[in-house]
CSV table of C-alpha atoms in Angstrom, one decimal:
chain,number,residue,atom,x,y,z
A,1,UNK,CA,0.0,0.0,0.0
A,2,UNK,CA,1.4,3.9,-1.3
A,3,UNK,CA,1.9,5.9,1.6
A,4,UNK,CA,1.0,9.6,1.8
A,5,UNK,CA,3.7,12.3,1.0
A,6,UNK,CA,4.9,13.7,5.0
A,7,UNK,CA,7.0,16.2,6.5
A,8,UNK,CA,9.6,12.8,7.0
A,9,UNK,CA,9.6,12.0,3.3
A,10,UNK,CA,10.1,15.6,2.5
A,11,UNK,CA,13.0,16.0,4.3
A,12,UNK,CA,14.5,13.1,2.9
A,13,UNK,CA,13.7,14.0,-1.1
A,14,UNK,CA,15.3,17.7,-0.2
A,15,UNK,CA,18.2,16.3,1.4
A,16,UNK,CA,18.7,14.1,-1.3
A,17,UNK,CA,18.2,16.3,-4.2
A,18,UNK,CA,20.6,19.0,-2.8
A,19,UNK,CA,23.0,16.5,-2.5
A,20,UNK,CA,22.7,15.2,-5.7
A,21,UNK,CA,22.5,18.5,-7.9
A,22,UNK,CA,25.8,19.6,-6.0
A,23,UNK,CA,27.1,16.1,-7.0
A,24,UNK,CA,26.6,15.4,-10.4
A,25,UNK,CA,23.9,18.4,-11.7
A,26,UNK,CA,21.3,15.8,-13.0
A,27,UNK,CA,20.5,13.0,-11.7
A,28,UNK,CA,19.0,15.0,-9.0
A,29,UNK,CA,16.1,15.3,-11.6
A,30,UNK,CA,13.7,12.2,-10.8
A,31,UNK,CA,13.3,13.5,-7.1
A,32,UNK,CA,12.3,16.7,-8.4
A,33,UNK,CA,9.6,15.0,-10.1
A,34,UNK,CA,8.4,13.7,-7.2
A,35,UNK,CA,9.3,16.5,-5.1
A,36,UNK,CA,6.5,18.8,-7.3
A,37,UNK,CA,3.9,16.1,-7.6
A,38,UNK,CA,4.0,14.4,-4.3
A,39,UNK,CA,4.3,18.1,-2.2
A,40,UNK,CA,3.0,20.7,-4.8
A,41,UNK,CA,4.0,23.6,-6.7
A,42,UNK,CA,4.8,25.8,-3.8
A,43,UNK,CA,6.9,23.4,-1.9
A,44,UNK,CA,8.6,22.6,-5.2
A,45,UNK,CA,9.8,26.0,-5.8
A,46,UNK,CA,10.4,27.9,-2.7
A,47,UNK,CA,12.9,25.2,-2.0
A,48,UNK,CA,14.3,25.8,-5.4
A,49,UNK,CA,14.5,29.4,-4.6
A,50,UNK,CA,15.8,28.8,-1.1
A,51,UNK,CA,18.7,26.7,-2.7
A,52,UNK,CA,19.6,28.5,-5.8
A,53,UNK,CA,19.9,31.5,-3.4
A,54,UNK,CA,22.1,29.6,-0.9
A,55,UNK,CA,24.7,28.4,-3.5
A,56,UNK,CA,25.0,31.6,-5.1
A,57,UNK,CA,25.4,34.0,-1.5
A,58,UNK,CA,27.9,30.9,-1.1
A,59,UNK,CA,30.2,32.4,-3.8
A,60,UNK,CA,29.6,28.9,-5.7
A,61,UNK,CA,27.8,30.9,-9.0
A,62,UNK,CA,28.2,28.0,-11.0
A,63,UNK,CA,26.2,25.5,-9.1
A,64,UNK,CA,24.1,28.4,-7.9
A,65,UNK,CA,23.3,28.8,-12.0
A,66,UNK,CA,23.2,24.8,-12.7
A,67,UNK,CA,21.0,24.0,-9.8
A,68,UNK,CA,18.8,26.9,-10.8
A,69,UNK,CA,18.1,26.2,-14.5
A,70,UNK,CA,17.6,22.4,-13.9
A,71,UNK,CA,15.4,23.4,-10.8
A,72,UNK,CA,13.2,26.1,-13.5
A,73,UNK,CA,13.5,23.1,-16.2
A,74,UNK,CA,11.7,21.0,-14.4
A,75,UNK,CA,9.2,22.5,-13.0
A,76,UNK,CA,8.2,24.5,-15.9
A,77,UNK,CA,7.7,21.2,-17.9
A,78,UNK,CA,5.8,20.2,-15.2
A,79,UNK,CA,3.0,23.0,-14.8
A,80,UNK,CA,2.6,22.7,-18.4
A,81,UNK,CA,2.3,19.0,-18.4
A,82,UNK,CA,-0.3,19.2,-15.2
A,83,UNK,CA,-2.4,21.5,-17.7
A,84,UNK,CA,-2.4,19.3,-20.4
A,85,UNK,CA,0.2,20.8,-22.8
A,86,UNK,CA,2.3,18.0,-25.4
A,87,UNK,CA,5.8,16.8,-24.3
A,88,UNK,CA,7.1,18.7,-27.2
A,89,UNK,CA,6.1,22.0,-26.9
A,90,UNK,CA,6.5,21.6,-22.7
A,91,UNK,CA,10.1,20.3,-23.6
A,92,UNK,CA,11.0,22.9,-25.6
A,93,UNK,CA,9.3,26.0,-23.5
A,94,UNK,CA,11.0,24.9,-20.6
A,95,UNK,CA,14.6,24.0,-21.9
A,96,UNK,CA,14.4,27.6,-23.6
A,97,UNK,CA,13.1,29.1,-20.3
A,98,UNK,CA,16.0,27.1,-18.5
A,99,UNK,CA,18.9,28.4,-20.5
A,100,UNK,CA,17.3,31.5,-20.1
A,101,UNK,CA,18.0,31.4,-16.8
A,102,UNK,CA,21.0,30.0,-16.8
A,103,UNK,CA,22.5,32.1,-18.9
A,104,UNK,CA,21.5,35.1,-17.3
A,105,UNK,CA,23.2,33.6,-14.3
A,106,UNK,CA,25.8,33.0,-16.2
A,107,UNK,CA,26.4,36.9,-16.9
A,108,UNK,CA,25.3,37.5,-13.4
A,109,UNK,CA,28.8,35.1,-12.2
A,110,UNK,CA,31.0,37.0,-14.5
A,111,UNK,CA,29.8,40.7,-13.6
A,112,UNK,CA,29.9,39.3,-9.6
A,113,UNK,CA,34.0,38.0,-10.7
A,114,UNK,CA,34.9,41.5,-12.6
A,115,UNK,CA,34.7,39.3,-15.6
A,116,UNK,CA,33.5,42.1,-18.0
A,117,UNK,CA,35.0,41.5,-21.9
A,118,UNK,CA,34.5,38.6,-24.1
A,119,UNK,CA,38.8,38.7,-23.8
A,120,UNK,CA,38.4,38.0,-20.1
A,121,UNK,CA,35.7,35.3,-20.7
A,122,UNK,CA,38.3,33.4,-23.4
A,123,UNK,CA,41.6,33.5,-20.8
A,124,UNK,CA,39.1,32.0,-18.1
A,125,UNK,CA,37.8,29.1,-20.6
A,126,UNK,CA,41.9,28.6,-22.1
A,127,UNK,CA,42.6,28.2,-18.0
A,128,UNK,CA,39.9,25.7,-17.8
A,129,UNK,CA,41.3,23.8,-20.5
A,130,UNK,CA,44.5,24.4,-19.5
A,131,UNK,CA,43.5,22.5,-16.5
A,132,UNK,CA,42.1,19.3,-18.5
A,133,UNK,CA,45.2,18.5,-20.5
A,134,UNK,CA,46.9,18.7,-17.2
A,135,UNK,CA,44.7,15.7,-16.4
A,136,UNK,CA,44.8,14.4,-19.6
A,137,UNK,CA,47.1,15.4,-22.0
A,138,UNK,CA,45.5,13.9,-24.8
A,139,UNK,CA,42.0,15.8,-24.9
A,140,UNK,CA,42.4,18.8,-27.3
A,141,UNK,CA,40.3,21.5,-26.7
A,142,UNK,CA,40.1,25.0,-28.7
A,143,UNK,CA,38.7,28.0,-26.6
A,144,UNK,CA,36.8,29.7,-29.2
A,145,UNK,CA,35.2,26.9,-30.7
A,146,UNK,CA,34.6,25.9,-26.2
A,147,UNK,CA,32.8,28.9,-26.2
A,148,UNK,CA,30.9,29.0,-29.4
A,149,UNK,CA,29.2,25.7,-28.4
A,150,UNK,CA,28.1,27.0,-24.9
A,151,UNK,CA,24.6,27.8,-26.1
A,152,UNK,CA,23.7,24.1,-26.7
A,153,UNK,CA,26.3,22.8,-24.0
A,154,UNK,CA,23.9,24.4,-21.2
A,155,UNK,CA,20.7,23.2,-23.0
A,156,UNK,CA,21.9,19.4,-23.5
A,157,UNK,CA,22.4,19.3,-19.7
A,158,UNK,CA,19.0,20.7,-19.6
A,159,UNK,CA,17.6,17.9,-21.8
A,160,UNK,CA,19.2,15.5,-20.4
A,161,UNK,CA,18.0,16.1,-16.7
A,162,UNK,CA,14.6,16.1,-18.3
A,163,UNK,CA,15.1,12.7,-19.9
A,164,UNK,CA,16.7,11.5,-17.0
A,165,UNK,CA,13.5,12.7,-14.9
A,166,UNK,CA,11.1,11.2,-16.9
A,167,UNK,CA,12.4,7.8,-17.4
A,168,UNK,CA,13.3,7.4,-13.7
A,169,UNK,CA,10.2,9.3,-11.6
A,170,UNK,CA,8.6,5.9,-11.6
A,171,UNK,CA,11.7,4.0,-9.6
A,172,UNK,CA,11.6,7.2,-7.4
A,173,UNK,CA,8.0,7.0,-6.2
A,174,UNK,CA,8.2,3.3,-6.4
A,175,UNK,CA,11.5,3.2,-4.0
A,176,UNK,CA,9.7,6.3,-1.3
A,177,UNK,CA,6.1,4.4,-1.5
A,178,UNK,CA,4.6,7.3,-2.4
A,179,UNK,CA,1.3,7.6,-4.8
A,180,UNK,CA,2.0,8.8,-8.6
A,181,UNK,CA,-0.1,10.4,-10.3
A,182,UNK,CA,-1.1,9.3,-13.9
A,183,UNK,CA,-1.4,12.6,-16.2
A,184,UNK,CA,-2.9,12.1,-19.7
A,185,UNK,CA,-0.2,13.6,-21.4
A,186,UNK,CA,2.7,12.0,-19.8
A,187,UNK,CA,5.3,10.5,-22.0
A,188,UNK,CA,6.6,6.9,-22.4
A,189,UNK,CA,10.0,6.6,-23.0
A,190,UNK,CA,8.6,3.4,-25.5
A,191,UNK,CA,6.5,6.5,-27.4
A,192,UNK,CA,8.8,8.8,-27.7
A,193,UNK,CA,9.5,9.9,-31.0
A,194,UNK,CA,10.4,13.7,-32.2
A,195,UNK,CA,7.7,15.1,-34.5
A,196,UNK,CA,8.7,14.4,-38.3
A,197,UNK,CA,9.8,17.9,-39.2
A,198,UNK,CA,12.5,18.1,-36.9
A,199,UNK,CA,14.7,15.6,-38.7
A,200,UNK,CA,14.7,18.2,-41.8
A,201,UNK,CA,15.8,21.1,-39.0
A,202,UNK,CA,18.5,18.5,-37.8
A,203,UNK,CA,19.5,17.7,-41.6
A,204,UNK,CA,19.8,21.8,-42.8
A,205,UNK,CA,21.7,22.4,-39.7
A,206,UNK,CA,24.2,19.5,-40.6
A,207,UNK,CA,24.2,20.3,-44.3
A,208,UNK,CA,25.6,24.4,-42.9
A,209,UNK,CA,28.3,23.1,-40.7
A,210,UNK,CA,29.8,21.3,-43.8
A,211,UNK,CA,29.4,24.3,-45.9
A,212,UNK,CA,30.4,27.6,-46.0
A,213,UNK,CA,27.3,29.6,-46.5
A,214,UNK,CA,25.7,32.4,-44.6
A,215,UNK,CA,28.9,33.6,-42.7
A,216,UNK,CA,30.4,32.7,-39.3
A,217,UNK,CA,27.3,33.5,-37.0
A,218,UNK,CA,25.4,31.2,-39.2
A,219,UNK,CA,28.1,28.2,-38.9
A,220,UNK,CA,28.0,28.9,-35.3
A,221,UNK,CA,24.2,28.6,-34.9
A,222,UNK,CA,24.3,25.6,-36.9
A,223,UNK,CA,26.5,23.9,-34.5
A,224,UNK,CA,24.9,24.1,-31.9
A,225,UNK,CA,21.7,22.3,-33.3
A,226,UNK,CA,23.2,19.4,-34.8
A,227,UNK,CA,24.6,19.2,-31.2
A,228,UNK,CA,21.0,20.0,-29.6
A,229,UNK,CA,19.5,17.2,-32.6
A,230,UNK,CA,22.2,14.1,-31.4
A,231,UNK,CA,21.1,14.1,-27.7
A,232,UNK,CA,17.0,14.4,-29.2
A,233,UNK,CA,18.0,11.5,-31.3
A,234,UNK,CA,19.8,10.1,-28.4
A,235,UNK,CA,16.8,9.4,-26.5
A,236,UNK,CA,14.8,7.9,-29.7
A,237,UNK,CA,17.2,5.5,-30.1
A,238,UNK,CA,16.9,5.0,-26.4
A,239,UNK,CA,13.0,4.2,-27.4
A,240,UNK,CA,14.1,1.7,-29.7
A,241,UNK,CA,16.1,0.2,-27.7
A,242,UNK,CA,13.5,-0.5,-24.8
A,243,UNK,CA,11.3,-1.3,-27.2
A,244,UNK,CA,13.6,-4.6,-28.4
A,245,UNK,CA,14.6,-5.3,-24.9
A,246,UNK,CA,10.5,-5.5,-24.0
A,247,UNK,CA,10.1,-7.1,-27.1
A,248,UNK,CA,12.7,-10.2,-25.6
A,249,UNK,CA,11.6,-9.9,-22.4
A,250,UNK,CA,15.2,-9.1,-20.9
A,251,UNK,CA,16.3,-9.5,-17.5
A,252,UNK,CA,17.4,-7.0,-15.1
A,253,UNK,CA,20.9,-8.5,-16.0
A,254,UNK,CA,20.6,-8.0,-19.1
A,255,UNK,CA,19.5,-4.9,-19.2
A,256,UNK,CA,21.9,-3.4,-17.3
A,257,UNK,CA,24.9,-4.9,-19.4
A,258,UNK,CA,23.7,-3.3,-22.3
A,259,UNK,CA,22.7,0.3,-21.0
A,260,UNK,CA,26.1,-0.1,-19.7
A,261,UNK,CA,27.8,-0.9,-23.3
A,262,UNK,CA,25.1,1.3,-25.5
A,263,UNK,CA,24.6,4.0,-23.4
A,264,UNK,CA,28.0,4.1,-21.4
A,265,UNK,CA,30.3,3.8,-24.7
A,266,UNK,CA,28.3,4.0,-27.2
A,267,UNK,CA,26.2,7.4,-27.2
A,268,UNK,CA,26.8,8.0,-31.1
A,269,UNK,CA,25.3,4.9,-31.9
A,270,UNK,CA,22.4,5.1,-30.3
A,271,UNK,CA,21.8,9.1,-31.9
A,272,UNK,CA,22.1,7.4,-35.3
A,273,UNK,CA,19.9,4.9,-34.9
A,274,UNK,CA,17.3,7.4,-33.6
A,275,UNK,CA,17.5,9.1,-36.5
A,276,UNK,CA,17.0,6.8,-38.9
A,277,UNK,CA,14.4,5.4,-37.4
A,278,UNK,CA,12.6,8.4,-39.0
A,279,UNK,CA,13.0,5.8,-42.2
A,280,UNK,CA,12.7,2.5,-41.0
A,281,UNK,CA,10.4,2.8,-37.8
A,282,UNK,CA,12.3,0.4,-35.9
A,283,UNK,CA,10.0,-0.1,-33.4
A,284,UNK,CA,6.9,-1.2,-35.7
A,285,UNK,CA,9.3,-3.4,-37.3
A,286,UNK,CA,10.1,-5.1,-33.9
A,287,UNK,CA,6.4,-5.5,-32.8
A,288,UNK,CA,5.3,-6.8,-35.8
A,289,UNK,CA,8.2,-9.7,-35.4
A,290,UNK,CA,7.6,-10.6,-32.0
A,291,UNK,CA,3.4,-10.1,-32.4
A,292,UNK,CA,2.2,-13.8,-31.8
A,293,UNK,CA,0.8,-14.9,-35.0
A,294,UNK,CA,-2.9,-15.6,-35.7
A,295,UNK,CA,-3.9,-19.3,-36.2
């Protein structure tokens, strides 16, 4: 039997997701799922508030800006999921509204620093990656190109703390006993599949960074979608593969090996076969192989 949300409970999802977003920026994502369904909209973002505001008196900007945008992410999709919007058009408000924000904070952290030129901004990113090949002298990173991609490096994060969210509020609720409420327009990671015009955005923005046409602020702009487009496709091919894994009834062993291989090693792959399956529908093709056949 689900137990109702309580002052204990609530306490523990805080603690937890503080700890989390400080840790590793996203994966505190699924708890602020539950966090806003189980204890409400204003629980949900005073606390955001309370902790965004904490990091950043802190002097720790960065987190402050991280654990802000994620925090607005989420809970923008959510009040427009709750009132019946699409997945798509709540994704896509609420990513744009999150790196908004964050990069608003972002200019907030450099004015706070006396980080005032584009100059100033470049010597603090050639630091930063000065700091890298010191760890590992075989990455090679290029400052400008660093921060030309910025744009779409703040709203993959974004992205992916909403995939990571969605996939794994169920576990969440599931491991705190706590009721989950079924919304109409809640997505299935097995249904997820972008709408069919965006593979012709994704293709246009490829063909431009292979071309020189449009100038450098076109290039630039292109970039950063075919970057924005892999980690969409990502996910579809994540929907295929769940699909096939239902389809042969895989183990928890199982499953974890390959999430492990596919999406620990081999995040490319998975991108491209999202995007074809544009073509080839993958996942009709599965369920029409495993369907049990009419005598």
């Amino acid at each position: 039997m689900k137990k109702s949300a309580s002052p204990q409970k609530f306490i523990t999802i805080s603690s937890l997701s503080i700890l989390l977003s400080m840790m590793t920026v996203i994966l505190h994502a699924p708890l602020l799922r539950v966090l806003r369904q189980a204890f409400g909209p204003w629980a949900f973002w005073i606390l955001g508030l309370a902790v965004t505001g904490a990091a950043w008196l802190l002097n720790a900007q960065p987190l402050a800006m991280f654990i802000g945008s994620v925090w607005m992410t989420l809970g923008v999709y959510n009040e427009l999921e709750q009132r019946g919007l699409g997945w798509w058009l709540s994704g896509i408000l609420s990513v744009l509204l999150g790196t908004g924000a964050a990069s608003i904070s972002l200019y907030g952290a450099f004015k706070v620093n006396g980080i005032n030129t584009y100059a100033e901004v470049q010597k603090l990113v050639e630091q930063f990656i000065e700091q890298v090949q010191t760890m590992n002298p075989a990455v090679k990173l290029d400052a400008s190109v660093l921060m030309q991609q910025v744009p779409s490096a703040i709203a993959i994060t974004l992205i992916l703390a909403l995939g990571v969210g969605l996939i794994f509020e169920r576990r969440v609720f599931s491991w705190l006993n706590l009721p989950r409420e079924k919304i109409a327009s809640q997505l299935k990671l097995s249904e997820y599949r972008l709408p069919d015009f965006f593979i012709w955005v994704a293709m246009t923005a490829f063909l431009l960074t292979m071309v020189s046409f449009g100038g450098k602020a076109i290039a630039i702009l292109a970039v950063n979608i075919v970057n924005v487009a892999l980690v969409l496709y990502f996910f579809q091919g994540l929907a295929v593969l769940e699909v096939f894994l239902n389809s042969i009834k895989a183990g928890t062993v199982t499953r974890v090996l390959v999430y492990i291989i596919l999406v620990g090693q081999l995040v490319l792959i998975l991108s491209i076969v999202g995007l074809i399956d544009y073509w080839l529908d993958f996942r009709s093709r599965i369920r029409k192989m495993t369907a049990p056949k009419a005598s």
